[in-house]
């Protein structure tokens, strides 16, 4: 009989634990020797999963790091695969080749932490070195610190200027190559500040202010329209009121007016005027005391707390001993680990402040009908983190046992002293990192078990992977292999190596992520509820049935008058054929974008009438609550995957998200759709960026080759699916004309979808033209496909322009007509958006970006719109802002979505 030694195939995080973590897959029946006892495994145990090494009685705690993470439901014998209900549910979605236990043998039972103030003793700080170490950095003023990079930042003050800063960066990025002391010209585009009365206003302004004066910023251009709920004026006032040293940073506040291209020219001129000045900043020898480390984890696994997090903690301790600082965040990922976090604290007030932040976080999440304990993703559970307690205990290991908690700060609050900080934030990786950067962190340690590839635009990230096997799979994406510790290399040796790498990267060597050339920013997203008063009503809300709303019909325009060529498909006619790369979460988005760009450059599929490849980059799929928010998200994604315009669709997972590929396969099957219709790829499991991009290209090439070439036939308005929306004020005359347009299309047998928020439905003219009484309720949920053609009103949980367009697109509309009463707004990456106005002032100010100016007799306006619309859907013309690259995409979280 082959007997395996426990130390060869598993790890005990701490002596005395009653469960071990398998360091490899162990087959059922495997015999293991642990000290004087031998036992056999009852089921196949996956890598990173736990099995009992001691008898555990009913009601007894299961222990890792000598901390309880669950309670036995029945007696658990040595060798038993330990599992709870959440882990089993998550694994049953996966396509596994192993038998799982039929029932759980332990349950989650978090014991509330009680601070013993009577017995509390302040901890001593870690001893400081009596010698110094240095790196080559960019010395700013004392109020700003020292930068590890010298970057020009193009900052979108709100979501409404995201497309602008992205296009300006695309135009200017090549210039940096001619300036050796400029590390990049980067956009900071995000989803916040675009709707009225945001609940996250204070932290949004604090984050933007922290970005602007960050030591890695050589110059910054902040961009708005001046009309948003959050403006440059508000940001400037916040900076002044809170004594941010803005005058010490080359900067300018730019409010857009006029055409998009003219505004790009204005932005380019401003940035070019800074290039020589920013390039004059030299790297100089600076003390390690100027390093501030963001400690972050994502795609965590069972080994994060054993190898990766302790390694990052070891290096952070070294930085602190040289006088620097480190920042631990992700509030909900410390629930259940409070006893370890507060093991060493400066004083009782700091401990109280930490616990108060945890309680506040739990309360906010509860207002939205969710639990902060629901944080672990499907990827976490697949890799051995069964519940929030296990995840939190591992995450807490980013604090070295010798280091005390020095201070507790708000999201984005500046770190003004050395030492170890805790910062309030959600567990969402990108949202948490944004706060740490705003707090002043100039280096990011990102620990990952699954292989997350997150990068920030102007702060370098060192990615630390927890196992050698995963490092070998993703060697082109990871900087540090912490798995060497599991293989036998002493932690101190690995720590010394990583510390030297930290100084090298801080001195200008490019991290793996910087070399890959992709990054993303997300600020802590707004939450909609401020108490629990609406919760019962919102939870009880039911989805509409999707049936059309009766309206008065205008049959005066013959349907045959407006005909156009369209592709015939198995499900009807469509006006275009597109290849879609659909990321299942935020972390796969940039890879989807890079791949779509590559395939478009190659012209793949053009001869088969495939017009282009599209990626839908968004910020959802991980790090947010489930329930209704998740249902909205899934419905939206599947709406795009099955959209009439999509000829070939592929789902791209990151690999560790809640909504991974197997999760999406299950949802497709529940809807009666064949998953084999679509392509599937994984950034992590397919071996990293280069390999997954090649896999995606190979799949599309094969599909295009095998597919029949569709021909065009003549179609009419009965095949048209139109989205209709307005932004800003709309005159009664214009609203009446859009109502007549609606009547014409519906009379022909087509479909028109209008959002329930926006100027179109707030006045009387549009609806009174269509019906005698307003409808009782919307006919569609956000992103819901209509059950019948006709007139539909879609629920829109927010007035966010991009979220509205995203929801309309998911309903299946093939073109969107947008009336502009304020200023043009970003277009859609898949659906053409025709932006028009009847207002002379809007045309005069923004005419370069308007697709149609309605003039003459208003009775002719519906015809003008139809003519231009048909020109766009038949490729005779293209929406101006789409052509100029001012596009955006963002899925709503609804009224109950909240970051976790």
Coordinates of C-alpha atoms in Angstrom, one line a residue, residues 110-494:
X110 CA -19.3 33.3 12.9
X111 CA -18.9 34.2 16.6
X112 CA -19.3 37.9 17.1
X113 CA -16.0 39.5 18.2
X114 CA -16.0 41.2 21.6
X115 CA -13.2 43.7 22.3
X116 CA -11.9 43.1 25.8
X117 CA -11.2 46.8 26.8
X118 CA -10.5 45.9 30.4
X119 CA -7.6 43.5 29.5
X120 CA -6.4 45.5 26.4
X121 CA -2.7 46.3 26.3
X122 CA -1.2 48.6 23.6
X123 CA 1.2 46.8 21.4
X124 CA 4.8 47.9 20.9
X125 CA 5.7 49.1 17.4
X126 CA 8.0 46.9 15.3
X127 CA 11.6 47.9 15.8
X128 CA 13.1 50.2 13.2
X129 CA 16.4 49.6 11.5
X130 CA 19.4 51.8 12.4
X131 CA 20.5 51.9 8.8
X132 CA 18.8 53.0 5.6
X133 CA 18.0 51.6 2.1
X134 CA 17.1 53.6 -0.9
X135 CA 15.5 53.6 -4.3
X136 CA 15.4 56.0 -7.3
X137 CA 12.2 58.0 -7.1
X138 CA 10.7 61.3 -8.1
X139 CA 11.0 63.8 -5.2
X140 CA 7.9 66.0 -4.9
X141 CA 7.2 68.5 -2.1
X142 CA 7.1 67.3 1.5
X143 CA 3.3 67.4 1.3
X144 CA 3.2 65.0 -1.6
X145 CA 6.1 62.6 -0.9
X146 CA 8.1 60.7 -3.5
X147 CA 6.8 59.1 -6.6
X148 CA 7.8 55.7 -8.1
X149 CA 6.5 56.9 -11.5
X150 CA 6.2 60.2 -13.3
X151 CA 2.9 60.1 -15.1
X152 CA 0.6 62.6 -16.8
X153 CA -2.9 61.7 -15.8
X154 CA -6.0 62.5 -17.8
X155 CA -8.8 62.4 -15.2
X156 CA -12.5 62.1 -16.0
X157 CA -14.1 64.0 -13.2
X158 CA -17.3 61.9 -13.7
X159 CA -18.4 59.0 -15.9
X160 CA -19.6 61.4 -18.5
X161 CA -16.1 62.3 -19.6
X162 CA -14.7 58.7 -19.5
X163 CA -14.8 58.4 -23.3
X164 CA -13.1 61.7 -23.7
X165 CA -10.1 60.9 -21.5
X166 CA -9.7 57.5 -23.0
X167 CA -9.6 58.8 -26.6
X168 CA -7.2 61.7 -25.5
X169 CA -4.9 59.2 -23.9
X170 CA -5.0 57.0 -27.0
X171 CA -4.0 60.0 -29.1
X172 CA -1.2 61.1 -26.8
X173 CA 0.3 57.9 -25.4
X174 CA 2.9 57.5 -28.2
X175 CA 4.4 60.9 -27.2
X176 CA 5.7 59.6 -23.9
X177 CA 8.3 57.4 -25.7
X178 CA 10.2 60.6 -26.7
X179 CA 10.5 61.7 -23.1
X180 CA 12.7 59.4 -21.0
X181 CA 11.5 60.7 -17.6
X182 CA 7.8 60.4 -18.4
X183 CA 6.5 57.0 -17.6
X184 CA 3.2 57.4 -19.4
X185 CA 0.2 59.4 -20.3
X186 CA -2.8 57.6 -18.9
X187 CA -6.6 57.9 -18.6
X188 CA -8.4 57.6 -15.4
X189 CA -12.0 56.8 -16.4
X190 CA -14.6 55.5 -14.0
X191 CA -18.3 55.1 -13.5
X192 CA -19.1 57.6 -10.8
X193 CA -20.5 61.1 -10.4
X194 CA -22.8 61.0 -13.4
X195 CA -26.2 60.9 -11.6
X196 CA -27.9 63.3 -9.2
X197 CA -27.4 63.1 -5.4
X198 CA -24.8 60.3 -5.2
X199 CA -24.5 58.8 -1.8
X200 CA -20.8 58.3 -2.3
X201 CA -20.1 62.0 -3.0
X202 CA -17.7 62.5 -0.2
X203 CA -15.5 59.5 -0.9
X204 CA -15.7 60.2 -4.6
X205 CA -14.3 63.8 -4.2
X206 CA -11.7 62.5 -1.7
X207 CA -10.5 59.9 -4.2
X208 CA -10.3 62.3 -7.1
X209 CA -8.4 64.7 -4.9
X210 CA -6.0 62.0 -3.8
X211 CA -5.4 61.1 -7.4
X212 CA -4.6 64.6 -8.4
X213 CA -1.9 65.2 -5.8
X214 CA -0.5 61.7 -5.8
X215 CA 3.4 61.7 -5.9
X216 CA 3.3 59.5 -9.1
X217 CA 1.5 62.3 -10.9
X218 CA 3.7 64.7 -12.9
X219 CA 0.7 66.6 -14.2
X220 CA -3.0 66.2 -14.3
X221 CA -5.8 67.3 -16.5
X222 CA -9.3 67.1 -14.9
X223 CA -12.2 67.1 -17.4
X224 CA -15.9 67.7 -17.1
X225 CA -18.7 69.4 -19.0
X226 CA -19.5 71.7 -16.1
X227 CA -23.1 70.5 -16.0
X228 CA -22.8 67.2 -14.1
X229 CA -23.9 66.5 -10.5
X230 CA -20.1 66.4 -9.7
X231 CA -18.1 69.1 -11.4
X232 CA -14.6 70.5 -11.6
X233 CA -15.7 73.4 -9.5
X234 CA -16.8 71.1 -6.8
X235 CA -13.6 69.2 -7.0
X236 CA -11.4 72.3 -6.9
X237 CA -13.4 73.6 -3.9
X238 CA -12.9 70.2 -2.1
X239 CA -9.2 70.3 -2.7
X240 CA -8.9 73.8 -1.3
X241 CA -11.2 73.2 1.7
X242 CA -9.3 70.1 2.7
X243 CA -5.8 71.6 2.2
X244 CA -4.6 69.3 -0.6
X245 CA -1.4 70.7 -2.1
X246 CA -2.8 71.1 -5.6
X247 CA -0.7 74.2 -6.4
X248 CA 2.4 71.9 -6.2
X249 CA 1.1 69.9 -9.2
X250 CA 1.0 71.1 -12.8
X251 CA -2.7 70.9 -13.5
X252 CA -5.6 72.3 -15.3
X253 CA -9.4 71.9 -15.1
X254 CA -11.0 71.6 -18.5
X255 CA -14.7 71.9 -19.2
X256 CA -15.7 70.6 -22.6
X257 CA -17.7 72.7 -25.0
X258 CA -18.0 72.4 -28.7
X259 CA -17.2 69.4 -30.8
X260 CA -15.4 66.3 -29.6
X261 CA -12.5 66.6 -32.0
X262 CA -12.0 70.2 -31.1
X263 CA -12.0 69.3 -27.4
X264 CA -9.4 66.6 -28.1
X265 CA -7.3 69.3 -29.8
X266 CA -7.7 71.5 -26.7
X267 CA -6.7 68.7 -24.4
X268 CA -3.7 67.7 -26.6
X269 CA -2.4 71.3 -26.6
X270 CA -2.6 71.5 -22.8
X271 CA -0.7 68.2 -22.3
X272 CA 1.9 69.0 -24.9
X273 CA 2.6 72.2 -23.0
X274 CA 3.5 70.1 -20.0
X275 CA 5.8 67.6 -21.6
X276 CA 9.1 69.4 -21.3
X277 CA 8.4 70.5 -17.7
X278 CA 7.3 67.0 -16.6
X279 CA 10.3 65.4 -18.3
X280 CA 12.7 67.6 -16.4
X281 CA 11.9 65.8 -13.1
X282 CA 14.9 63.4 -12.5
X283 CA 14.9 60.2 -10.5
X284 CA 17.0 60.8 -7.3
X285 CA 18.1 58.5 -4.5
X286 CA 15.4 58.4 -1.9
X287 CA 14.9 56.6 1.4
X288 CA 12.6 53.5 1.5
X289 CA 10.8 55.5 4.2
X290 CA 9.0 57.1 1.2
X291 CA 7.4 53.9 0.1
X292 CA 3.7 53.3 0.9
X293 CA 2.6 49.8 0.0
X294 CA -1.0 48.9 -0.9
X295 CA -1.7 45.3 0.3
X296 CA -4.4 43.9 -1.9
X297 CA -5.6 40.4 -2.8
X298 CA -7.9 39.1 -5.5
X299 CA -8.8 35.7 -6.9
X300 CA -7.7 34.3 -3.5
X301 CA -7.3 30.7 -2.7
X302 CA -6.6 28.5 0.3
X303 CA -2.9 29.2 0.0
X304 CA -3.2 33.0 0.0
X305 CA -3.0 33.0 3.8
X306 CA -0.2 30.4 3.8
X307 CA 2.3 31.7 1.2
X308 CA 1.3 34.8 -0.8
X309 CA -0.1 37.1 2.0
X310 CA 2.6 36.2 4.6
X311 CA 5.2 37.0 1.9
X312 CA 3.7 40.4 1.1
X313 CA 3.4 41.0 4.9
X314 CA 7.1 40.1 5.4
X315 CA 8.2 42.7 2.7
X316 CA 5.7 45.3 4.1
X317 CA 7.3 44.8 7.5
X318 CA 10.7 45.5 6.0
X319 CA 9.4 48.7 4.4
X320 CA 7.9 49.8 7.8
X321 CA 11.1 49.0 9.6
X322 CA 12.9 51.4 7.2
X323 CA 10.3 54.1 8.1
X324 CA 7.7 53.4 5.3
X325 CA 4.0 52.6 5.4
X326 CA 1.6 49.8 4.3
X327 CA -2.1 49.8 3.8
X328 CA -4.5 46.9 4.4
X329 CA -8.1 47.3 3.1
X330 CA -11.1 45.3 2.1
X331 CA -13.3 45.6 5.2
X332 CA -15.7 42.7 4.5
X333 CA -12.8 40.4 3.9
X334 CA -11.7 40.7 7.5
X335 CA -15.0 39.6 9.0
X336 CA -14.3 36.6 11.2
X337 CA -10.6 37.5 11.5
X338 CA -11.0 40.5 13.9
X339 CA -9.1 38.7 16.7
X340 CA -6.0 38.4 14.5
X341 CA -6.2 41.9 13.1
X342 CA -6.5 43.3 16.6
X343 CA -3.9 41.1 18.1
X344 CA -1.4 44.0 18.0
X345 CA -2.9 47.5 18.0
X346 CA -1.5 50.9 18.9
X347 CA -4.3 51.8 21.3
X348 CA -7.9 50.9 22.2
X349 CA -9.3 53.9 20.3
X350 CA -7.8 52.4 17.1
X351 CA -9.3 49.0 17.8
X352 CA -12.7 50.6 18.4
X353 CA -12.5 52.5 15.2
X354 CA -11.7 49.4 13.2
X355 CA -14.7 47.5 14.7
X356 CA -17.0 50.5 14.1
X357 CA -16.0 50.5 10.4
X358 CA -16.8 46.8 10.2
X359 CA -20.2 47.3 11.8
X360 CA -20.9 50.3 9.5
X361 CA -20.0 48.2 6.5
X362 CA -22.3 45.4 7.6
X363 CA -25.2 47.8 8.2
X364 CA -24.9 49.4 4.7
X365 CA -24.9 46.0 3.0
X366 CA -27.9 44.9 5.1
X367 CA -29.9 48.0 3.8
X368 CA -29.6 46.4 0.4
X369 CA -30.8 42.9 1.5
X370 CA -27.4 41.3 1.4
X371 CA -24.9 40.1 3.9
X372 CA -21.2 41.1 4.0
X373 CA -20.5 37.5 4.9
X374 CA -21.5 36.6 1.3
X375 CA -18.3 37.9 -0.1
X376 CA -16.4 34.7 -1.3
X377 CA -16.8 34.3 -5.1
X378 CA -17.3 31.1 -7.0
X379 CA -13.6 31.2 -7.8
X380 CA -12.7 31.5 -4.1
X381 CA -14.8 28.5 -3.2
X382 CA -13.4 26.4 -6.1
X383 CA -9.9 27.1 -4.8
X384 CA -10.7 26.2 -1.2
X385 CA -12.1 29.3 0.5
X386 CA -15.4 27.9 1.6
X387 CA -16.7 30.9 3.5
X388 CA -15.9 34.5 4.6
X389 CA -14.1 33.4 7.7
X390 CA -11.6 31.3 5.9
X391 CA -11.1 34.0 3.3
X392 CA -10.8 36.7 6.0
X393 CA -8.3 34.7 8.1
X394 CA -6.1 34.3 5.1
X395 CA -6.5 37.9 4.1
X396 CA -5.5 39.1 7.5
X397 CA -2.2 37.4 7.1
X398 CA -1.1 40.5 5.1
X399 CA -0.3 41.9 8.5
X400 CA 2.9 40.4 9.8
X401 CA 2.6 39.1 13.4
X402 CA 5.3 41.5 14.5
X403 CA 3.6 44.6 13.1
X404 CA 1.0 46.5 15.0
X405 CA -2.0 48.3 13.5
X406 CA -1.1 51.9 13.7
X407 CA -4.1 53.7 12.3
X408 CA -7.6 53.2 10.8
X409 CA -8.6 55.6 8.0
X410 CA -11.5 56.3 5.7
X411 CA -11.6 55.3 2.1
X412 CA -9.0 57.4 0.2
X413 CA -8.0 59.3 3.4
X414 CA -4.3 60.4 3.2
X415 CA -1.6 58.4 5.0
X416 CA 0.4 61.1 6.7
X417 CA 2.6 59.0 9.1
X418 CA 4.6 55.8 8.7
X419 CA 3.4 52.4 10.0
X420 CA 0.6 49.9 9.2
X421 CA -2.8 51.2 8.3
X422 CA -6.2 49.8 7.8
X423 CA -8.4 51.6 5.3
X424 CA -12.2 51.1 4.9
X425 CA -13.1 49.7 1.5
X426 CA -15.2 47.0 -0.2
X427 CA -13.5 43.7 -1.1
X428 CA -13.9 44.6 -4.8
X429 CA -10.3 44.6 -5.9
X430 CA -10.4 47.6 -8.2
X431 CA -12.6 49.7 -6.0
X432 CA -10.3 49.0 -3.0
X433 CA -7.1 49.8 -4.9
X434 CA -8.4 53.1 -6.0
X435 CA -8.9 54.1 -2.4
X436 CA -5.4 52.9 -1.4
X437 CA -3.9 54.9 -4.3
X438 CA -5.8 58.0 -3.3
X439 CA -4.5 57.5 0.3
X440 CA -1.0 57.8 -1.2
X441 CA 0.2 54.3 -1.9
X442 CA 2.9 54.4 -4.5
X443 CA 3.4 50.6 -4.9
X444 CA 0.8 47.8 -5.0
X445 CA 1.4 44.2 -3.8
X446 CA -1.4 42.2 -5.4
X447 CA -1.6 38.6 -4.0
X448 CA -3.6 36.1 -6.1
X449 CA -4.3 32.4 -5.9
X450 CA -6.2 32.0 -9.1
X451 CA -4.0 34.4 -11.1
X452 CA -5.7 37.8 -11.2
X453 CA -4.1 40.2 -13.7
X454 CA -5.3 43.6 -12.3
X455 CA -3.1 46.7 -12.9
X456 CA -3.6 50.4 -12.0
X457 CA -2.7 53.1 -14.5
X458 CA -0.1 55.1 -12.6
X459 CA 1.1 53.0 -9.7
X460 CA 3.1 49.8 -10.4
X461 CA 1.7 46.5 -9.2
X462 CA 3.8 43.5 -8.2
X463 CA 1.6 40.4 -8.6
X464 CA 2.3 37.5 -6.2
X465 CA 0.9 34.1 -7.0
X466 CA 0.4 31.6 -4.2
X467 CA 1.4 28.2 -5.8
X468 CA 4.2 27.1 -8.2
X469 CA 1.7 25.2 -10.4
X470 CA -0.4 28.4 -11.0
X471 CA 2.8 30.4 -11.5
X472 CA 4.0 28.0 -14.2
X473 CA 0.6 28.3 -15.9
X474 CA 0.7 32.2 -15.8
X475 CA 4.4 32.9 -15.7
X476 CA 4.0 35.7 -18.2
X477 CA 1.5 37.5 -16.0
X478 CA 3.0 37.1 -12.5
X479 CA 6.0 38.9 -10.9
X480 CA 6.6 36.6 -7.8
X481 CA 6.1 32.9 -7.2
X482 CA 5.2 32.6 -3.5
X483 CA 4.5 29.0 -4.1
X484 CA 8.3 28.4 -3.6
X485 CA 7.5 28.6 0.1
X486 CA 5.2 25.6 -0.2
X487 CA 8.0 23.9 -2.1
X488 CA 10.5 24.4 0.7
X489 CA 12.2 27.8 0.3
X490 CA 12.3 29.7 3.6
X491 CA 10.0 32.7 3.8
X492 CA 12.8 35.0 4.8
X493 CA 14.8 34.1 1.7
X494 CA 11.7 34.8 -0.5

